[in-house]
Amino acid sequence: MSKIFICILSCEKYEHKRKLQNIQELEVEYRYFIGNPALKYPKQDGQSVYLPCPDSYEYLTHKTLQAFKWMEDNIEADFYFKTDDDTIFNKKEFDILVQTIVKNNVQYGGELHPGGVMSLHHFGKCENQKLNSKRFYVPDIIYVKGGGYVLSKSSLHLINQTSNKKDYFCIYEDATIGNILNSYGISPQKLNIRKSFNWDMI
């Protein structure tokens, strides 16, 4: 039977979101990933893993990549599902989604999003005020939105083995992941994930 692990990005100031999220209803293994720049190495505390990086929006890509490395080193699964701490799940629909992922052996999938734009999505979210008024180029590829996407075990490994991630780096973690996988010839598969959960709900 295939196993799916859920990676939930969070931050220290959003503890209330973690308490409100209904992840326990899914009966799957999961961890919250939180940044702590005082650390030298990742540290697990219950269902939370603290990573040695800043906890701010502009370091979201760094946090994601560190989380993916921790997952490959510590969690044995066939598929890894990345989401955030503001999502509410529908267990019945999520189980159907997992069945679809397994049946189709999805390598990388979710809700598709086009790139090739100068984005201001991060405006007002960064601690660095200069970044709050600086547009960033999103790679000219189709990727999947960061609210929720799935990676196969092999796709996760490809991301982690990419040595020079600066070649693919973008302030947006979802675009960065899509850009890396695109470089290996892996295009995203469209998945109807909105029935199984909604983000920006907490």
mmCIF file of C-alpha atoms in Angstrom:
data_model
loop_
_atom_site.group_PDB
_atom_site.id
_atom_site.type_symbol
_atom_site.label_atom_id
_atom_site.label_comp_id
_atom_site.label_asym_id
_atom_site.label_seq_id
_atom_site.Cartn_x
_atom_site.Cartn_y
_atom_site.Cartn_z
ATOM 1 C CA MET A 1 0.000 0.000 0.000
ATOM 2 C CA SER A 2 1.409 3.385 -1.005
ATOM 3 C CA LYS A 3 2.158 5.891 1.727
ATOM 4 C CA ILE A 4 1.740 9.650 1.523
ATOM 5 C CA PHE A 5 3.385 12.100 3.916
ATOM 6 C CA ILE A 6 2.123 15.649 4.430
ATOM 7 C CA CYS A 7 4.557 18.551 4.730
ATOM 8 C CA ILE A 8 2.961 21.668 6.241
ATOM 9 C CA LEU A 9 4.898 24.923 6.118
ATOM 10 C CA SER A 10 4.236 27.177 9.087
ATOM 11 C CA CYS A 11 5.991 29.778 11.218
ATOM 12 C CA GLU A 12 6.302 30.447 14.927
ATOM 13 C CA LYS A 13 3.813 33.315 14.997
ATOM 14 C CA TYR A 14 1.068 31.123 13.476
ATOM 15 C CA GLU A 15 0.744 28.624 16.311
ATOM 16 C CA HIS A 16 -2.976 29.457 16.464
ATOM 17 C CA LYS A 17 -3.376 28.272 12.855
ATOM 18 C CA ARG A 18 -1.755 24.946 13.656
ATOM 19 C CA LYS A 19 -4.193 24.465 16.523
ATOM 20 C CA LEU A 20 -7.193 25.215 14.298
ATOM 21 C CA GLN A 21 -6.130 23.014 11.393
ATOM 22 C CA ASN A 22 -7.899 19.645 11.137
ATOM 23 C CA ILE A 23 -4.925 17.651 9.833
ATOM 24 C CA GLN A 24 -5.450 14.941 12.488
ATOM 25 C CA GLU A 25 -8.692 13.879 10.778
ATOM 26 C CA LEU A 26 -6.721 12.546 7.798
ATOM 27 C CA GLU A 27 -4.950 9.864 9.852
ATOM 28 C CA VAL A 28 -1.703 10.290 7.901
ATOM 29 C CA GLU A 29 1.824 11.090 8.998
ATOM 30 C CA TYR A 30 2.674 14.786 8.869
ATOM 31 C CA ARG A 31 4.998 17.442 10.250
ATOM 32 C CA TYR A 32 4.879 21.215 10.569
ATOM 33 C CA PHE A 33 8.052 22.939 9.362
ATOM 34 C CA ILE A 34 9.052 26.163 11.113
ATOM 35 C CA GLY A 35 12.137 28.355 10.738
ATOM 36 C CA ASN A 36 14.528 29.103 13.600
ATOM 37 C CA PRO A 37 17.723 30.961 12.554
ATOM 38 C CA ALA A 38 19.327 30.264 15.946
ATOM 39 C CA LEU A 39 19.667 26.588 15.066
ATOM 40 C CA LYS A 40 22.593 24.965 13.287
ATOM 41 C CA TYR A 41 20.709 21.772 12.485
ATOM 42 C CA PRO A 42 17.047 20.762 12.184
ATOM 43 C CA LYS A 43 15.332 19.908 15.465
ATOM 44 C CA GLN A 44 12.136 17.901 15.819
ATOM 45 C CA ASP A 45 9.726 18.645 18.652
ATOM 46 C CA GLY A 46 6.649 16.427 18.461
ATOM 47 C CA GLN A 47 4.880 17.098 15.170
ATOM 48 C CA SER A 48 6.975 20.209 14.476
ATOM 49 C CA VAL A 49 10.383 20.343 12.827
ATOM 50 C CA TYR A 50 12.413 23.507 13.371
ATOM 51 C CA LEU A 51 14.777 24.346 10.526
ATOM 52 C CA PRO A 52 17.949 26.506 10.649
ATOM 53 C CA CYS A 53 16.641 29.391 8.571
ATOM 54 C CA PRO A 54 14.736 32.648 9.079
ATOM 55 C CA ASP A 55 10.983 32.335 9.575
ATOM 56 C CA SER A 56 10.012 35.196 7.257
ATOM 57 C CA TYR A 57 8.173 35.193 3.922
ATOM 58 C CA GLU A 58 11.248 35.998 1.855
ATOM 59 C CA TYR A 59 12.936 32.827 3.154
ATOM 60 C CA LEU A 60 9.995 30.585 2.296
ATOM 61 C CA THR A 61 11.907 28.935 -0.534
ATOM 62 C CA HIS A 62 14.872 28.228 1.743
ATOM 63 C CA LYS A 63 12.537 26.734 4.329
ATOM 64 C CA THR A 64 10.819 24.559 1.729
ATOM 65 C CA LEU A 65 14.081 23.191 0.369
ATOM 66 C CA GLN A 66 15.337 22.435 3.879
ATOM 67 C CA ALA A 67 12.045 20.725 4.693
ATOM 68 C CA PHE A 68 12.332 18.571 1.568
ATOM 69 C CA LYS A 69 15.858 17.523 2.535
ATOM 70 C CA TRP A 70 14.694 16.601 6.046
ATOM 71 C CA MET A 71 11.795 14.614 4.614
ATOM 72 C CA GLU A 72 13.998 12.520 2.342
ATOM 73 C CA ASP A 73 16.430 11.839 5.190
ATOM 74 C CA ASN A 74 13.807 10.998 7.811
ATOM 75 C CA ILE A 75 10.506 9.932 6.211
ATOM 76 C CA GLU A 76 9.989 6.885 4.023
ATOM 77 C CA ALA A 77 7.023 7.513 1.738
ATOM 78 C CA ASP A 78 5.960 7.023 -1.873
ATOM 79 C CA PHE A 79 4.442 10.489 -2.239
ATOM 80 C CA TYR A 80 4.883 13.782 -0.391
ATOM 81 C CA PHE A 81 2.150 16.383 -0.238
ATOM 82 C CA LYS A 82 3.179 19.974 0.509
ATOM 83 C CA THR A 83 0.688 22.478 1.908
ATOM 84 C CA ASP A 84 0.463 25.344 4.418
ATOM 85 C CA ASP A 85 -0.951 25.916 7.886
ATOM 86 C CA ASP A 86 -4.043 27.804 6.667
ATOM 87 C CA THR A 87 -5.655 24.801 4.964
ATOM 88 C CA ILE A 88 -8.802 22.952 6.017
ATOM 89 C CA PHE A 89 -9.152 19.366 4.783
ATOM 90 C CA ASN A 90 -12.059 17.247 3.596
ATOM 91 C CA LYS A 91 -11.069 13.693 4.572
ATOM 92 C CA LYS A 92 -13.358 11.888 2.126
ATOM 93 C CA GLU A 93 -12.212 13.957 -0.834
ATOM 94 C CA PHE A 94 -8.573 13.845 0.250
ATOM 95 C CA ASP A 95 -8.706 10.032 0.309
ATOM 96 C CA ILE A 96 -10.056 10.129 -3.255
ATOM 97 C CA LEU A 97 -7.235 12.491 -4.246
ATOM 98 C CA VAL A 98 -4.648 10.111 -2.797
ATOM 99 C CA GLN A 99 -6.179 7.225 -4.751
ATOM 100 C CA THR A 100 -5.871 9.301 -7.935
ATOM 101 C CA ILE A 101 -2.244 10.162 -7.145
ATOM 102 C CA VAL A 102 -1.349 6.519 -6.567
ATOM 103 C CA LYS A 103 -3.323 5.173 -9.560
ATOM 104 C CA ASN A 104 -1.690 7.644 -11.961
ATOM 105 C CA ASN A 105 1.720 7.549 -10.282
ATOM 106 C CA VAL A 106 1.792 11.350 -10.231
ATOM 107 C CA GLN A 107 5.335 12.710 -10.235
ATOM 108 C CA TYR A 108 4.383 16.326 -9.640
ATOM 109 C CA GLY A 109 0.858 17.689 -9.595
ATOM 110 C CA GLY A 110 -1.654 20.175 -8.295
ATOM 111 C CA GLU A 111 -3.481 23.286 -9.452
ATOM 112 C CA LEU A 112 -1.667 24.628 -12.500
ATOM 113 C CA HIS A 113 -0.355 28.169 -12.695
ATOM 114 C CA PRO A 114 1.448 29.991 -15.549
ATOM 115 C CA GLY A 115 4.721 31.811 -15.072
ATOM 116 C CA GLY A 116 6.606 34.277 -17.243
ATOM 117 C CA VAL A 117 5.535 37.403 -15.333
ATOM 118 C CA MET A 118 7.043 40.074 -13.110
ATOM 119 C CA SER A 119 5.121 39.391 -9.911
ATOM 120 C CA LEU A 120 4.238 41.567 -6.937
ATOM 121 C CA HIS A 121 2.480 38.794 -4.995
ATOM 122 C CA HIS A 122 4.951 39.197 -2.126
ATOM 123 C CA PHE A 123 4.307 42.935 -1.651
ATOM 124 C CA GLY A 124 3.573 43.726 1.992
ATOM 125 C CA LYS A 125 4.549 40.234 3.191
ATOM 126 C CA CYS A 126 8.331 40.534 3.526
ATOM 127 C CA GLU A 127 10.237 41.729 6.573
ATOM 128 C CA ASN A 128 12.766 43.329 4.230
ATOM 129 C CA GLN A 129 10.980 46.509 3.182
ATOM 130 C CA LYS A 130 13.008 46.821 -0.027
ATOM 131 C CA LEU A 131 11.604 43.510 -1.203
ATOM 132 C CA ASN A 132 8.072 44.733 -0.549
ATOM 133 C CA SER A 133 8.347 47.075 -3.517
ATOM 134 C CA LYS A 134 10.587 44.987 -5.794
ATOM 135 C CA ARG A 135 8.977 42.855 -8.475
ATOM 136 C CA PHE A 136 10.334 39.356 -9.054
ATOM 137 C CA TYR A 137 10.408 37.429 -12.293
ATOM 138 C CA VAL A 138 8.537 34.138 -12.207
ATOM 139 C CA PRO A 139 10.073 31.585 -14.612
ATOM 140 C CA ASP A 140 8.272 31.104 -17.919
ATOM 141 C CA ILE A 141 6.965 27.626 -17.102
ATOM 142 C CA ILE A 142 3.755 25.961 -15.978
ATOM 143 C CA TYR A 143 4.009 25.034 -12.296
ATOM 144 C CA VAL A 144 1.569 24.250 -9.489
ATOM 145 C CA LYS A 145 0.359 26.615 -6.794
ATOM 146 C CA GLY A 146 2.062 26.349 -3.425
ATOM 147 C CA GLY A 147 -1.167 25.967 -1.480
ATOM 148 C CA GLY A 148 -0.985 22.261 -2.169
ATOM 149 C CA TYR A 149 0.992 20.000 -4.467
ATOM 150 C CA VAL A 150 2.245 16.435 -4.592
ATOM 151 C CA LEU A 151 5.740 15.130 -5.309
ATOM 152 C CA SER A 152 6.716 11.540 -5.911
ATOM 153 C CA LYS A 153 9.652 10.049 -4.040
ATOM 154 C CA SER A 154 11.794 10.301 -7.158
ATOM 155 C CA SER A 155 10.828 13.942 -7.790
ATOM 156 C CA LEU A 156 11.680 14.842 -4.206
ATOM 157 C CA HIS A 157 15.075 13.217 -4.686
ATOM 158 C CA LEU A 158 15.722 15.164 -7.892
ATOM 159 C CA ILE A 159 14.992 18.437 -6.094
ATOM 160 C CA ASN A 160 17.328 17.527 -3.245
ATOM 161 C CA GLN A 161 20.166 16.408 -5.509
ATOM 162 C CA THR A 162 20.137 19.635 -7.548
ATOM 163 C CA SER A 163 23.479 21.089 -6.519
ATOM 164 C CA ASN A 164 23.252 24.678 -7.753
ATOM 165 C CA LYS A 165 19.735 25.711 -6.781
ATOM 166 C CA LYS A 166 20.608 29.354 -7.454
ATOM 167 C CA ASP A 167 20.120 28.574 -11.129
ATOM 168 C CA TYR A 168 16.444 27.925 -10.377
ATOM 169 C CA PHE A 169 15.864 30.157 -7.356
ATOM 170 C CA CYS A 170 12.831 32.422 -7.108
ATOM 171 C CA ILE A 171 11.360 34.140 -4.054
ATOM 172 C CA TYR A 172 8.262 31.994 -4.637
ATOM 173 C CA GLU A 173 8.811 28.430 -3.476
ATOM 174 C CA ASP A 174 6.179 26.904 -5.746
ATOM 175 C CA ALA A 175 7.726 28.463 -8.860
ATOM 176 C CA THR A 176 11.189 27.392 -7.722
ATOM 177 C CA ILE A 177 10.097 23.767 -7.319
ATOM 178 C CA GLY A 178 8.376 23.824 -10.702
ATOM 179 C CA ASN A 179 11.456 25.341 -12.331
ATOM 180 C CA ILE A 180 13.768 22.680 -10.891
ATOM 181 C CA LEU A 181 11.540 19.803 -11.968
ATOM 182 C CA ASN A 182 11.042 21.362 -15.402
ATOM 183 C CA SER A 183 14.816 21.262 -15.860
ATOM 184 C CA TYR A 184 14.579 17.465 -15.523
ATOM 185 C CA GLY A 185 11.752 17.262 -18.046
ATOM 186 C CA ILE A 186 9.037 16.792 -15.416
ATOM 187 C CA SER A 187 5.901 18.799 -16.153
ATOM 188 C CA PRO A 188 3.089 19.219 -13.613
ATOM 189 C CA GLN A 189 -0.055 17.151 -13.834
ATOM 190 C CA LYS A 190 -3.348 18.914 -13.231
ATOM 191 C CA LEU A 191 -5.145 17.620 -10.140
ATOM 192 C CA ASN A 192 -8.554 18.608 -8.841
ATOM 193 C CA ILE A 193 -7.383 19.365 -5.325
ATOM 194 C CA ARG A 194 -9.885 22.043 -4.344
ATOM 195 C CA LYS A 195 -12.455 19.453 -3.235
ATOM 196 C CA SER A 196 -10.028 17.827 -0.843
ATOM 197 C CA PHE A 197 -8.959 21.016 0.907
ATOM 198 C CA ASN A 198 -9.108 24.780 0.782
ATOM 199 C CA TRP A 199 -6.333 27.159 1.645
ATOM 200 C CA ASP A 200 -6.462 30.678 3.118
ATOM 201 C CA MET A 201 -9.177 29.362 5.435
ATOM 202 C CA ILE A 202 -7.635 30.109 8.856
#
